[in-house]
Amino acid sequence: MEGRLGRILLILVPYLWLLVFFLVPFVIVFKISFSETAIAMPPYLPVFDLSEGWEAFKAAFARLSFDNYAWLTEDDLYIRSYLSSLWIASVSTIITLMVGYPIAYGMARAPTAWRPTLLMLVILPFWTSFLIRVYAWIGILKKEGLLNLALISLGVIDEPLTILNTNTAVYIGIVYSYLPFMVLPLYSALEKLDGSLLEAAQDLGCTPIKAFWVVTVPLSLPGIVAGCFLVFIPAVGEFVIPDLLGGSETLMIGKTLWVEFFSNRDWPVSSAVAVLLLLVLIVPIVLFQMHQQRQQEREAG
Amino acid sequence: MADRQPASASRKTFAPWSDPSAEPFIVFDNVTKRFGDFVAVNNVSLNVYEREFFSLLGPSGCGKTTLLRMLAGFETPTEGRILLDGQDISTIPPYRRPVNMMFQSYALFPHMSVADNIAFGLKQDKMPKPEIEERVADMLRLVKLEQFAGRKPHQLSGGQRQRVALARSLAKRPKVLLLDEPLGALDKKLREETQFELMDIQENLGLTFMIVTHDQEEAMTVSDRIAVMDHGVFVQVATPAEMYEYPNSRYVADFIGDINIIKGTIKSTANGAVTLETEDAGTLVVHQAMDAIPGTPAYIAIRPEKMQVISGVSQNQIDGEVWDIAYLGDLSIYHVKLPSGAIVKASQTNVTRLIERPITWEDDISLTFAPDAAVVLLD
Ligand SMILES: Nc1ncnc2c1ncn2[C@@H]1O[C@H](COP(=O)(O)OP(=O)(O)OP(=O)(O)O)[C@@H](O)[C@H]1O
Ligand SMILES: [Mg+2]
């Protein structure tokens, strides 16, 4: 009996965790997204007050409306923000893949003794604050920053490049920040790859480059998919990077949400933006889950 | 198997290695391969001829795979050259060598079906699709995996995977096919069938095969010549019959088939006969041309089936007591203990049913062998 109780507790704890720290806040946000702004504290109406009884609750409930969602479709700022976020996240994901693949490949082909060190180097940036690392990029990318200084002193350019506060800087920031999430799953897929398969491909007449495309890439596909999702999903809602590195042209939903929330103090609209963002992201998240599950089944079977 | 053609007459006379004017097809010219300090292949020279079925035999780690990998292009010789059809191939990458290899680990592509694995090499050659399909079907039939064409490698048993690997390496019909233990995971019956199929393919398509095997019986069955390797060198390179009848060392004698080795010293050599004095079996005579100083230590190697159970002969009589009998159905092998304590084995064909054993445990019996049935080895 005790064993069973223990098992139930074991299962219950993570669910409780999710309930308290994810579901409850989400329900609150969800509710706010149906409210209207008010100059009050909190800055929206209605406020459910259970102490005033059932009738008051029903009255408050009746005041909830879809107005905020309707508003999101009326002003095209929001649609453009969503689309632009998806675009920026997609482009960044592709660049991260192109940068991460050679790194992961090199790590997987490195002598076994080096691999833990290389793995460590990939994880090392996590030891400093994300915010500080993004700030550091300001120092690198600004007009009189390290990059421009280096390029000018090398004679590559005469005039400093404007990178900071453009979308280019946002791409650089996202690729840099999320690179480990790409490299790690790729590395674990590539490390499993049996070198004799490449030899067999060459033996049968494949050039090494062709063997890479017909053997290495398909066999590392699980890593590619996992890495892309792990970069894409958080990149869509990214706020810090576009805020610090991007400029006025940079339109990302995280930034729009922040402006609604803190500058306009419009909690209901920003809540609606957040709820929609979640809906937008549910598609890739579900796809990712399905992929992971299939992968596990394949490995088990 | 019933429709198999009898081995062609050309096979009987196929012996280019004894023809000094024959051009070798594959030449290992003083090839050495070192991994760091470790010498995996030690100054090996070998000629293999076109259409030859050549086997490498030897204990684990003696360098067989390394030798094949150098020919396939996956290892470069540390010293020496390898020639293929008269051309030094050291600068030719693996994908341009007319050599295919069946890997000891199979190395099947896990993301491709059995049929796609077999078709892989043909696709690289840009063979037209209908021809590819036909060839793949042929290969599947050969390895008896027709109904598994759509399966992925991980859905196959070990023996089935081995057959896919074999089919994949054969599909391109390369001039030279290297087979690294191609039949090890098959059961005895399938293995014997496949051995004959391999011989047929090799013969009909005129290919040159180099095959690694741990199974000396298999090597004897399929090969034109066998090389016995030990620690990176060839101990003997010879036809199966030569290897069996005239092993050049105790190592080879022991490696190929079952053999009795009796230690002695040379008493005299004269008129093509060697007389030895042995502690175990007295004075023994072997017909063999040999020059050796009397007193040189030597060994007599005699196969169990060349021992006869008989007494009252004047020469090569060995007396002992039946210590053990292994009944194998067609044969019985008698383990005979000599007065010195040494055991020699004699096998006898069971020509009658063995209900009443003519010879049984603890019988005193005498063995003999013809002087030309044994060989004298000096090492
Ligand atoms: N890449 C390598 N690095 C270091 N040593 C190696 C390497 N490849 C092979 N060797 C060594 O060379 C020796 C010969 O290896 P090889 O694979 O040729 O043996 P083999 O005769 O095929 O053995 P088996 O019958 O077990 O397959 C072994 O001792 C092995 O450990
Ligand atoms: Mg081997």
XYZ file of C-alpha atoms and ligand atoms in Angstrom:
712
model
C 0.000 0.000 0.000
C 2.804 2.341 0.952
C 4.518 1.694 -2.363
C 1.402 2.670 -4.241
C 1.012 5.851 -2.257
C 4.620 6.689 -2.988
C 4.068 6.165 -6.676
C 0.977 8.382 -6.710
C 2.903 11.098 -4.881
C 5.746 10.763 -7.358
C 3.378 11.300 -10.257
C 1.439 13.998 -8.457
C 4.365 16.265 -7.629
C 5.273 17.270 -11.191
C 1.618 17.744 -12.031
C 1.147 19.924 -8.991
C 4.189 21.884 -10.035
C 2.741 22.407 -13.506
C -0.633 23.327 -12.045
C 0.716 25.932 -9.662
C 3.457 27.460 -11.770
C 2.078 27.112 -15.247
C -1.607 26.491 -15.422
C -2.728 28.916 -12.713
C -0.721 31.868 -14.120
C -1.964 30.975 -17.575
C -5.578 30.974 -16.413
C -5.023 34.392 -14.845
C -3.511 35.742 -18.074
C -6.293 34.113 -20.031
C -8.894 35.784 -17.864
C -7.186 39.187 -18.094
C -7.181 38.893 -21.872
C -10.979 39.007 -21.772
C -11.084 42.034 -19.464
C -10.971 45.741 -20.251
C -8.406 48.345 -19.211
C -9.131 50.557 -16.276
C -7.265 53.175 -14.376
C -7.134 51.196 -11.215
C -5.008 48.662 -9.400
C -4.889 46.115 -10.962
C -5.381 48.061 -14.194
C -8.243 46.073 -15.605
C -11.892 45.252 -14.962
C -13.745 43.211 -13.903
C -11.966 41.789 -10.900
C -13.435 38.580 -9.576
C -14.034 38.936 -5.874
C -15.349 35.710 -4.452
C -16.200 37.328 -1.126
C -19.053 39.275 -2.746
C -20.990 36.162 -3.541
C -22.207 34.219 -6.532
C -24.325 36.988 -8.104
C -21.429 39.427 -8.191
C -19.266 36.691 -9.754
C -21.858 36.103 -12.464
C -22.102 39.835 -13.149
C -18.353 40.101 -13.428
C -18.232 37.084 -15.708
C -20.813 38.692 -18.001
C -18.512 41.671 -18.495
C -15.771 39.555 -20.079
C -15.521 40.077 -23.833
C -13.557 39.245 -26.952
C -12.880 42.921 -27.610
C -9.131 42.615 -27.095
C -8.874 39.794 -29.615
C -10.942 41.772 -32.062
C -8.560 44.674 -31.521
C -5.575 42.495 -32.377
C -7.038 41.949 -35.835
C -7.993 45.594 -36.314
C -4.546 47.078 -35.815
C -2.186 45.313 -38.232
C 0.754 45.968 -35.874
C 0.016 42.691 -34.113
C -0.300 40.553 -37.214
C 2.888 42.097 -38.568
C 4.624 41.433 -35.260
C 3.603 37.784 -35.285
C 4.665 37.281 -38.896
C 7.895 39.158 -38.411
C 8.675 37.099 -35.284
C 8.069 33.868 -37.170
C 10.272 35.099 -40.005
C 13.108 36.229 -37.755
C 12.913 32.983 -35.764
C 12.926 30.886 -38.954
C 15.893 32.685 -40.496
C 17.794 32.540 -37.202
C 17.047 28.833 -36.875
C 18.421 28.142 -40.342
C 21.557 30.188 -39.672
C 22.003 28.482 -36.295
C 21.736 25.108 -38.023
C 24.337 26.086 -40.600
C 26.715 27.343 -37.924
C 25.953 24.563 -35.447
C 26.244 21.584 -37.788
C 29.952 21.963 -38.566
C 30.668 22.574 -34.887
C 28.745 19.466 -33.811
C 30.334 17.463 -36.633
C 33.804 18.536 -35.609
C 33.089 17.650 -31.990
C 31.725 14.231 -32.899
C 34.796 13.494 -35.047
C 37.280 14.836 -32.501
C 39.441 12.360 -30.568
C 37.411 10.805 -27.756
C 39.664 12.332 -25.114
C 38.845 15.874 -26.251
C 35.111 15.506 -26.437
C 34.206 16.276 -22.805
C 36.288 19.461 -23.015
C 34.643 20.518 -26.266
C 31.225 19.800 -24.804
C 32.177 21.910 -21.811
C 33.155 24.809 -24.074
C 29.733 24.711 -25.725
C 27.985 24.872 -22.371
C 30.415 27.378 -20.859
C 28.483 30.564 -21.912
C 25.603 29.464 -19.691
C 27.786 30.207 -16.722
C 27.380 33.942 -17.225
C 24.113 35.772 -17.281
C 22.306 35.791 -20.574
C 21.641 39.512 -20.183
C 25.308 40.318 -19.693
C 26.247 38.301 -22.753
C 23.733 40.190 -24.871
C 25.048 43.481 -23.500
C 28.529 42.359 -24.452
C 27.321 42.110 -28.043
C 26.413 45.798 -27.904
C 30.054 46.477 -27.154
C 31.096 44.369 -30.094
C 28.562 45.564 -32.665
C 28.232 49.293 -31.980
C 29.713 51.890 -34.331
C 32.945 52.288 -32.397
C 32.741 48.695 -31.185
C 35.266 45.882 -31.401
C 34.033 44.515 -34.721
C 34.218 47.833 -36.552
C 37.596 48.614 -34.984
C 38.944 45.272 -36.101
C 37.582 45.571 -39.637
C 38.867 49.119 -40.049
C 42.309 48.338 -38.709
C 42.481 45.349 -41.046
C 41.571 47.670 -43.888
C 38.475 45.708 -44.863
C 36.231 48.763 -44.530
C 36.798 52.521 -44.333
C 33.545 53.570 -42.689
C 32.170 51.782 -39.609
C 29.245 49.480 -40.368
C 25.888 50.061 -38.768
C 25.007 46.711 -37.298
C 23.713 47.510 -33.852
C 19.993 48.329 -33.751
C 19.287 46.529 -37.004
C 17.764 43.139 -37.689
C 21.258 41.837 -38.486
C 22.213 42.404 -34.870
C 19.078 40.529 -33.792
C 20.044 37.575 -35.980
C 23.560 37.603 -34.582
C 22.197 37.748 -31.060
C 19.721 34.900 -31.522
C 22.191 32.672 -33.350
C 24.799 33.284 -30.668
C 22.432 32.768 -27.742
C 20.703 29.644 -28.976
C 23.682 27.937 -30.604
C 24.192 25.459 -27.739
C 20.588 24.274 -28.076
C 21.374 23.413 -31.690
C 24.825 21.957 -31.144
C 23.959 19.599 -28.306
C 21.222 17.521 -30.022
C 23.220 17.530 -33.272
C 26.299 16.338 -31.447
C 24.438 13.525 -29.736
C 23.022 12.385 -33.096
C 26.352 12.638 -34.930
C 28.303 10.958 -32.183
C 26.164 7.848 -32.560
C 26.933 7.679 -36.283
C 29.007 4.613 -37.104
C 32.064 5.645 -39.100
C 32.062 2.395 -41.033
C 28.815 3.512 -42.718
C 30.702 6.326 -44.402
C 33.395 3.883 -45.426
C 30.753 1.564 -46.837
C 29.246 4.442 -48.804
C 32.626 5.333 -50.243
C 33.370 1.728 -50.957
C 30.209 1.589 -53.044
C 31.274 4.575 -55.110
C 30.126 7.633 -53.167
C 32.417 10.637 -52.937
C 32.864 11.833 -49.352
C 30.643 14.849 -50.046
C 27.856 12.719 -51.471
C 28.235 10.289 -48.569
C 27.694 13.224 -46.245
C 24.359 14.011 -47.903
C 23.040 10.494 -48.275
C 24.307 8.985 -45.033
C 25.379 11.551 -42.445
C 22.541 14.042 -42.927
C 19.659 11.520 -42.953
C 21.097 9.756 -39.917
C 21.495 13.006 -38.008
C 17.978 14.139 -38.923
C 16.596 13.519 -35.408
C 19.264 15.889 -34.082
C 18.519 18.455 -36.783
C 14.794 18.410 -36.024
C 15.282 18.578 -32.264
C 17.820 21.386 -32.543
C 15.633 23.444 -34.884
C 12.613 23.203 -32.607
C 14.679 24.023 -29.539
C 15.918 27.193 -31.238
C 12.768 28.154 -33.116
C 10.242 27.915 -30.294
C 11.944 30.240 -27.795
C 13.233 32.528 -30.559
C 9.672 33.401 -31.665
C 8.848 34.911 -28.285
C 12.314 36.402 -27.708
C 12.236 39.840 -26.101
C 15.641 40.700 -24.643
C 17.624 40.307 -27.873
C 15.381 42.419 -30.137
C 15.035 44.973 -27.358
C 18.769 45.396 -26.741
C 20.220 44.708 -30.178
C 17.333 45.500 -32.512
C 16.211 48.888 -33.730
C 12.972 50.585 -34.607
C 12.642 48.387 -37.716
C 12.763 45.238 -35.579
C 9.256 44.021 -35.054
C 8.924 41.065 -32.721
C 5.941 39.971 -30.752
C 7.873 39.845 -27.480
C 8.754 43.493 -27.878
C 5.203 44.483 -28.865
C 3.912 42.670 -25.827
C 6.378 44.448 -23.578
C 5.400 47.837 -24.943
C 1.698 47.097 -24.426
C 2.329 45.912 -20.919
C 4.805 48.410 -19.523
C 4.523 51.491 -21.729
C 0.798 51.454 -22.445
C -0.086 49.656 -19.230
C -2.692 47.808 -21.265
C -2.711 44.488 -19.453
C -5.755 43.045 -21.214
C -4.372 43.580 -24.745
C -0.920 42.341 -23.828
C -2.523 39.286 -22.217
C -4.438 38.646 -25.425
C -1.148 38.962 -27.360
C 0.448 36.432 -25.006
C -2.440 33.986 -25.338
C -2.285 34.217 -29.128
C 1.482 33.738 -29.060
C 0.952 30.537 -27.133
C -1.590 29.378 -29.710
C 0.862 30.176 -32.515
C 3.581 28.206 -30.758
C 1.401 25.228 -29.894
C 1.700 23.942 -33.459
C 5.502 23.601 -33.456
C 5.491 22.430 -29.833
C 3.047 19.626 -30.607
C 5.033 18.716 -33.724
C 8.186 18.615 -31.631
C 6.554 16.406 -29.013
C 5.337 14.023 -31.681
C 8.800 13.889 -33.191
C 10.429 13.176 -29.839
C 7.933 10.442 -29.104
C 8.429 8.780 -32.471
C 12.156 8.998 -31.939
C 11.891 7.299 -28.554
C 9.721 4.560 -29.964
C 12.194 3.998 -32.779
C 15.067 3.765 -30.354
C 13.140 1.386 -28.128
C 12.008 -0.763 -31.057
C 21.589 -27.031 -55.476
C 20.578 -29.830 -57.817
C 20.957 -27.741 -60.957
C 24.516 -26.765 -60.172
C 26.900 -27.257 -63.046
C 29.909 -29.426 -62.425
C 33.007 -27.343 -61.795
C 34.490 -26.541 -65.140
C 37.603 -28.219 -66.384
C 39.356 -24.869 -66.400
C 39.148 -24.910 -62.631
C 41.195 -28.059 -62.467
C 44.047 -26.540 -64.372
C 43.729 -23.067 -62.830
C 47.122 -22.431 -61.276
C 48.524 -19.113 -62.513
C 50.662 -18.798 -59.381
C 52.874 -21.592 -60.624
C 53.196 -20.000 -64.066
C 56.090 -17.524 -63.996
C 54.770 -15.696 -67.070
C 51.339 -15.011 -65.556
C 50.687 -11.376 -64.642
C 49.411 -11.013 -61.089
C 46.239 -8.943 -60.689
C 46.782 -7.767 -57.135
C 50.284 -7.278 -55.803
C 51.231 -6.552 -52.229
C 54.815 -5.408 -52.497
C 56.594 -5.450 -49.118
C 53.603 -3.915 -47.407
C 53.849 -2.922 -43.755
C 51.119 -1.267 -41.718
C 51.821 0.193 -38.310
C 49.335 1.700 -35.889
C 51.629 3.778 -33.708
C 54.229 1.310 -32.484
C 52.054 -1.678 -33.190
C 52.828 -3.583 -36.383
C 49.545 -4.955 -37.726
C 50.914 -6.128 -41.091
C 54.597 -6.872 -41.275
C 56.395 -6.660 -44.624
C 53.953 -8.787 -46.555
C 54.378 -9.649 -50.226
C 51.681 -11.456 -52.137
C 50.478 -11.959 -55.687
C 46.831 -12.689 -56.300
C 45.758 -13.587 -59.818
C 42.710 -12.638 -61.822
C 39.740 -14.950 -61.171
C 41.411 -16.365 -58.111
C 39.481 -17.207 -54.950
C 41.960 -16.333 -52.249
C 41.407 -16.893 -48.536
C 43.052 -15.328 -45.523
C 43.051 -17.517 -42.492
C 44.434 -16.724 -39.096
C 43.698 -16.059 -35.447
C 41.909 -12.934 -34.259
C 44.013 -9.811 -34.486
C 46.582 -11.188 -36.933
C 45.944 -8.426 -39.469
C 43.454 -9.924 -41.937
C 41.005 -7.036 -41.879
C 43.849 -4.533 -42.030
C 45.155 -6.179 -45.176
C 41.746 -5.968 -46.854
C 41.229 -2.396 -45.716
C 44.488 -1.377 -47.352
C 43.320 -2.887 -50.612
C 39.914 -1.201 -50.319
C 41.618 2.120 -49.586
C 40.621 2.739 -45.980
C 44.139 2.384 -44.640
C 47.336 3.478 -46.335
C 50.329 1.185 -46.086
C 53.042 2.596 -43.850
C 55.578 1.056 -46.205
C 55.407 -0.753 -49.499
C 53.047 -0.553 -52.459
C 49.839 -2.198 -53.546
C 49.288 -2.699 -57.273
C 45.985 -3.495 -58.923
C 46.135 -4.592 -62.519
C 49.684 -3.299 -62.746
C 48.821 0.146 -61.364
C 49.904 1.555 -58.019
C 46.618 2.352 -56.290
C 47.964 4.251 -53.315
C 46.657 7.587 -54.637
C 43.255 6.293 -55.744
C 40.494 7.049 -53.241
C 38.243 4.175 -52.117
C 35.271 5.381 -54.166
C 37.214 5.065 -57.405
C 38.734 1.651 -56.799
C 37.142 -1.238 -58.680
C 37.062 -3.022 -55.357
C 34.083 -3.661 -53.112
C 34.241 -4.820 -49.569
C 31.859 -6.619 -47.339
C 32.489 -5.247 -43.874
C 32.995 -7.493 -40.895
C 30.503 -5.273 -39.024
C 28.166 -5.329 -42.097
C 27.893 -1.499 -42.034
C 24.357 -1.575 -43.414
C 22.665 1.803 -43.788
C 20.084 1.799 -40.986
C 17.824 4.366 -42.668
C 17.468 2.374 -45.878
C 15.487 -0.731 -46.666
C 17.183 -3.970 -47.613
C 16.508 -3.302 -51.295
C 17.855 0.260 -51.061
C 20.967 -0.968 -49.311
C 21.612 -3.414 -52.127
C 20.825 -0.798 -54.776
C 23.074 1.819 -53.181
C 26.228 1.066 -55.128
C 24.341 0.664 -58.397
C 22.729 4.075 -57.947
C 26.164 5.628 -57.496
C 27.076 4.172 -60.887
C 23.966 5.805 -62.408
C 22.708 2.456 -63.622
C 19.268 2.715 -65.293
C 16.415 2.066 -62.917
C 14.975 -1.102 -64.489
C 18.432 -2.674 -64.479
C 18.908 -1.753 -60.845
C 15.612 -3.374 -59.959
C 16.521 -6.498 -61.844
C 19.931 -6.740 -60.215
C 18.487 -6.136 -56.754
C 15.931 -8.876 -57.337
C 18.725 -11.218 -58.452
C 20.728 -10.456 -55.355
C 17.736 -10.887 -53.044
C 17.088 -14.258 -54.617
C 20.715 -15.227 -54.198
C 20.718 -14.529 -50.484
C 17.145 -15.809 -50.055
C 15.747 -12.570 -48.712
C 13.085 -11.859 -51.356
C 10.325 -11.336 -48.816
C 12.486 -8.986 -46.738
C 13.169 -6.396 -49.451
C 11.184 -3.684 -47.698
C 12.507 -4.252 -44.199
C 14.976 -2.031 -42.427
C 18.201 -3.608 -41.166
C 17.160 -3.407 -37.513
C 14.176 -5.626 -38.318
C 16.433 -8.484 -39.418
C 18.270 -11.229 -37.591
C 22.052 -11.284 -37.471
C 22.337 -13.873 -40.213
C 19.889 -11.995 -42.421
C 21.869 -8.798 -41.990
C 25.005 -10.622 -42.962
C 23.313 -11.803 -46.138
C 22.206 -8.257 -46.969
C 25.789 -7.089 -46.551
C 26.947 -9.878 -48.831
C 24.332 -9.011 -51.452
C 25.223 -5.325 -51.287
C 28.910 -5.969 -51.862
C 28.206 -8.400 -54.691
C 25.651 -6.209 -56.443
C 28.191 -4.092 -58.303
C 30.079 -7.144 -59.506
C 33.391 -5.485 -58.761
C 36.565 -6.810 -60.321
C 37.810 -7.519 -56.839
C 35.521 -8.439 -54.003
C 36.801 -8.410 -50.453
C 34.730 -10.410 -48.017
C 35.494 -10.046 -44.333
C 34.013 -13.114 -42.665
C 31.018 -13.173 -44.968
C 29.349 -16.284 -43.634
C 30.247 -16.341 -39.947
C 26.715 -15.735 -38.672
C 24.978 -18.307 -40.863
C 23.936 -21.767 -39.788
C 25.882 -24.678 -41.184
C 23.490 -25.603 -43.953
C 22.920 -22.092 -45.275
C 26.617 -21.471 -44.977
C 27.512 -24.448 -47.114
C 24.919 -23.492 -49.713
C 26.157 -19.932 -49.793
C 29.747 -21.106 -50.133
C 28.837 -22.926 -53.300
C 26.815 -19.969 -54.549
C 29.804 -17.727 -53.957
C 32.031 -20.080 -55.898
C 29.534 -20.127 -58.750
C 29.253 -16.349 -58.881
C 32.984 -15.943 -58.738
C 33.481 -18.448 -61.491
C 30.634 -17.311 -63.753
C 31.387 -13.608 -63.518
C 35.133 -14.083 -63.564
C 35.702 -12.072 -60.388
C 38.635 -12.109 -58.032
C 37.704 -12.791 -54.428
C 39.695 -12.246 -51.283
C 37.895 -13.643 -48.318
C 38.671 -13.634 -44.617
C 37.468 -16.530 -42.579
C 38.011 -18.142 -39.222
C 36.696 -21.410 -40.509
C 39.456 -23.513 -42.035
C 36.969 -25.934 -43.523
C 35.338 -23.055 -45.375
C 38.719 -21.873 -46.600
C 39.497 -25.384 -47.854
C 36.147 -25.592 -49.647
C 36.073 -22.320 -51.509
C 39.662 -21.298 -52.132
C 42.114 -21.648 -54.933
C 44.784 -20.668 -52.474
C 44.928 -19.952 -48.779
C 47.237 -17.725 -46.792
C 47.676 -18.581 -43.155
C 48.576 -15.459 -41.199
C 50.020 -14.954 -37.772
C 51.036 -11.661 -36.161
C 50.941 -9.741 -39.409
C 52.958 -12.133 -41.554
C 52.089 -14.939 -43.941
C 53.203 -18.243 -42.480
C 52.285 -20.180 -45.617
C 50.555 -19.417 -48.892
C 49.437 -22.538 -50.737
C 46.556 -24.421 -52.291
C 44.237 -26.143 -49.831
C 45.671 -29.562 -50.694
C 49.274 -28.430 -50.339
C 48.445 -26.697 -47.119
C 46.793 -29.824 -45.763
C 49.314 -32.367 -46.943
C 52.491 -30.342 -46.726
C 52.160 -27.738 -44.038
C 55.443 -25.852 -43.770
C 55.361 -25.438 -40.022
C 53.790 -26.777 -36.892
C 51.721 -23.593 -36.738
C 50.089 -24.265 -40.089
C 49.795 -27.999 -39.459
C 47.976 -27.280 -36.250
C 45.829 -24.527 -37.735
C 44.512 -26.511 -40.673
C 42.599 -29.614 -39.694
C 43.427 -32.059 -36.974
C 46.939 -33.426 -36.723
C 49.218 -35.450 -34.447
C 52.569 -33.878 -33.809
C 55.255 -36.141 -32.441
C 58.502 -34.623 -31.250
C 61.787 -36.314 -32.023
C 65.315 -35.934 -33.275
C 66.624 -36.746 -36.722
C 68.669 -39.903 -36.828
C 69.466 -40.042 -40.517
C 68.401 -38.673 -43.873
C 69.090 -40.741 -46.928
C 67.501 -41.673 -50.264
C 64.470 -39.517 -49.731
C 63.687 -40.928 -46.335
C 64.055 -39.356 -42.912
C 64.430 -41.513 -39.853
C 63.565 -39.991 -36.518
C 64.010 -41.155 -32.996
C 61.045 -40.243 -30.832
C 60.473 -40.615 -27.138
C 56.766 -41.271 -27.593
C 56.710 -43.759 -30.422
C 60.186 -45.124 -31.001
C 61.818 -44.957 -34.406
C 59.666 -43.596 -37.212
C 60.367 -43.262 -40.913
C 58.945 -40.644 -43.250
C 59.544 -40.425 -46.981
C 60.664 -36.895 -47.547
C 63.639 -35.304 -49.241
C 65.455 -33.363 -46.567
C 68.924 -32.252 -45.612
C 69.473 -32.134 -41.893
C 72.283 -32.896 -39.514
C 71.539 -35.942 -37.366
C 70.522 -34.847 -33.885
C 68.464 -31.892 -35.122
C 65.178 -31.644 -33.256
C 62.204 -32.206 -35.559
C 58.530 -33.036 -35.505
C 56.498 -35.594 -37.334
C 53.060 -34.392 -38.324
C 50.519 -37.062 -39.216
C 46.794 -36.651 -39.784
C 44.483 -38.888 -37.747
C 42.815 -40.286 -40.855
C 46.166 -41.484 -42.132
C 46.671 -43.630 -39.084
C 45.654 -47.214 -39.370
C 44.769 -49.547 -36.578
C 46.851 -52.594 -37.331
C 49.621 -54.607 -35.766
C 52.478 -56.736 -36.964
C 54.091 -54.248 -39.298
C 57.802 -53.779 -39.501
C 57.855 -49.982 -39.678
C 56.180 -47.037 -37.919
C 54.328 -49.144 -35.415
C 53.003 -47.177 -32.468
C 51.579 -49.144 -29.531
C 49.190 -47.731 -27.019
C 45.958 -48.036 -25.135
C 42.563 -46.717 -26.240
C 41.966 -43.793 -23.958
C 38.891 -42.253 -25.463
C 36.608 -42.719 -28.445
C 34.731 -39.924 -30.156
C 31.919 -41.377 -32.235
C 30.964 -38.924 -34.990
C 28.673 -41.196 -36.982
C 30.676 -41.498 -40.154
C 33.944 -41.606 -38.270
C 35.236 -42.646 -34.919
C 38.275 -40.894 -33.554
C 40.392 -42.979 -31.239
C 42.504 -41.181 -28.719
C 45.373 -43.525 -28.059
C 47.602 -43.080 -25.038
C 51.207 -44.033 -25.632
C 53.440 -45.442 -22.878
C 55.084 -42.027 -22.580
C 51.715 -40.508 -21.737
C 51.355 -38.675 -25.080
C 48.048 -38.984 -26.916
C 47.780 -39.580 -30.653
C 44.562 -39.544 -32.585
C 43.533 -41.980 -35.263
C 40.275 -41.734 -37.132
C 38.633 -44.705 -38.738
C 35.701 -44.753 -41.113
C 32.835 -46.698 -39.640
C 32.246 -49.108 -42.472
C 29.969 -51.332 -40.417
C 27.366 -50.514 -37.855
C 29.055 -49.999 -34.563
C 26.817 -51.965 -32.214
C 29.573 -54.419 -31.540
C 32.620 -52.284 -31.179
C 35.671 -54.009 -32.588
C 37.800 -51.647 -30.580
C 36.777 -50.341 -27.225
C 38.059 -48.439 -24.236
C 41.290 -49.658 -22.625
C 42.067 -52.020 -25.528
C 45.737 -52.307 -26.341
C 46.083 -51.451 -29.999
C 48.779 -50.673 -32.517
C 48.726 -47.819 -34.972
C 50.769 -47.331 -38.061
C 51.122 -44.905 -40.902
C 52.641 -45.088 -44.318
C 56.026 -43.362 -44.586
C 54.687 -41.032 -47.270
C 51.623 -40.063 -45.227
C 53.486 -37.883 -42.739
C 55.685 -34.819 -42.969
C 58.722 -33.860 -40.987
C 58.818 -30.286 -39.732
C 61.894 -28.657 -38.341
C 60.513 -25.777 -36.292
N 42.846 1.742 -36.322
C 43.620 0.977 -35.547
N 44.381 1.512 -34.591
C 45.178 0.745 -33.811
N 45.281 -0.585 -33.909
C 44.546 -1.186 -34.843
C 43.674 -0.449 -35.715
N 43.072 -1.325 -36.549
C 43.526 -2.541 -36.210
N 44.424 -2.461 -35.207
C 45.153 -3.576 -34.601
O 45.763 -4.301 -35.626
C 45.679 -5.684 -35.369
C 45.088 -6.390 -36.562
O 43.735 -6.006 -36.667
P 42.767 -6.657 -37.728
O 41.468 -5.971 -37.587
O 43.421 -6.623 -39.052
O 42.651 -8.141 -37.192
P 41.878 -9.373 -37.825
O 42.898 -10.341 -38.264
O 40.891 -8.908 -38.816
O 41.127 -9.947 -36.550
P 39.653 -10.565 -36.402
O 39.736 -11.948 -36.898
O 39.403 -10.513 -34.936
O 38.735 -9.700 -37.194
C 44.873 -5.863 -34.106
O 45.760 -6.137 -33.043
C 44.213 -4.534 -33.925
O 44.072 -4.237 -32.558
Mg 38.859 -8.757 -38.852
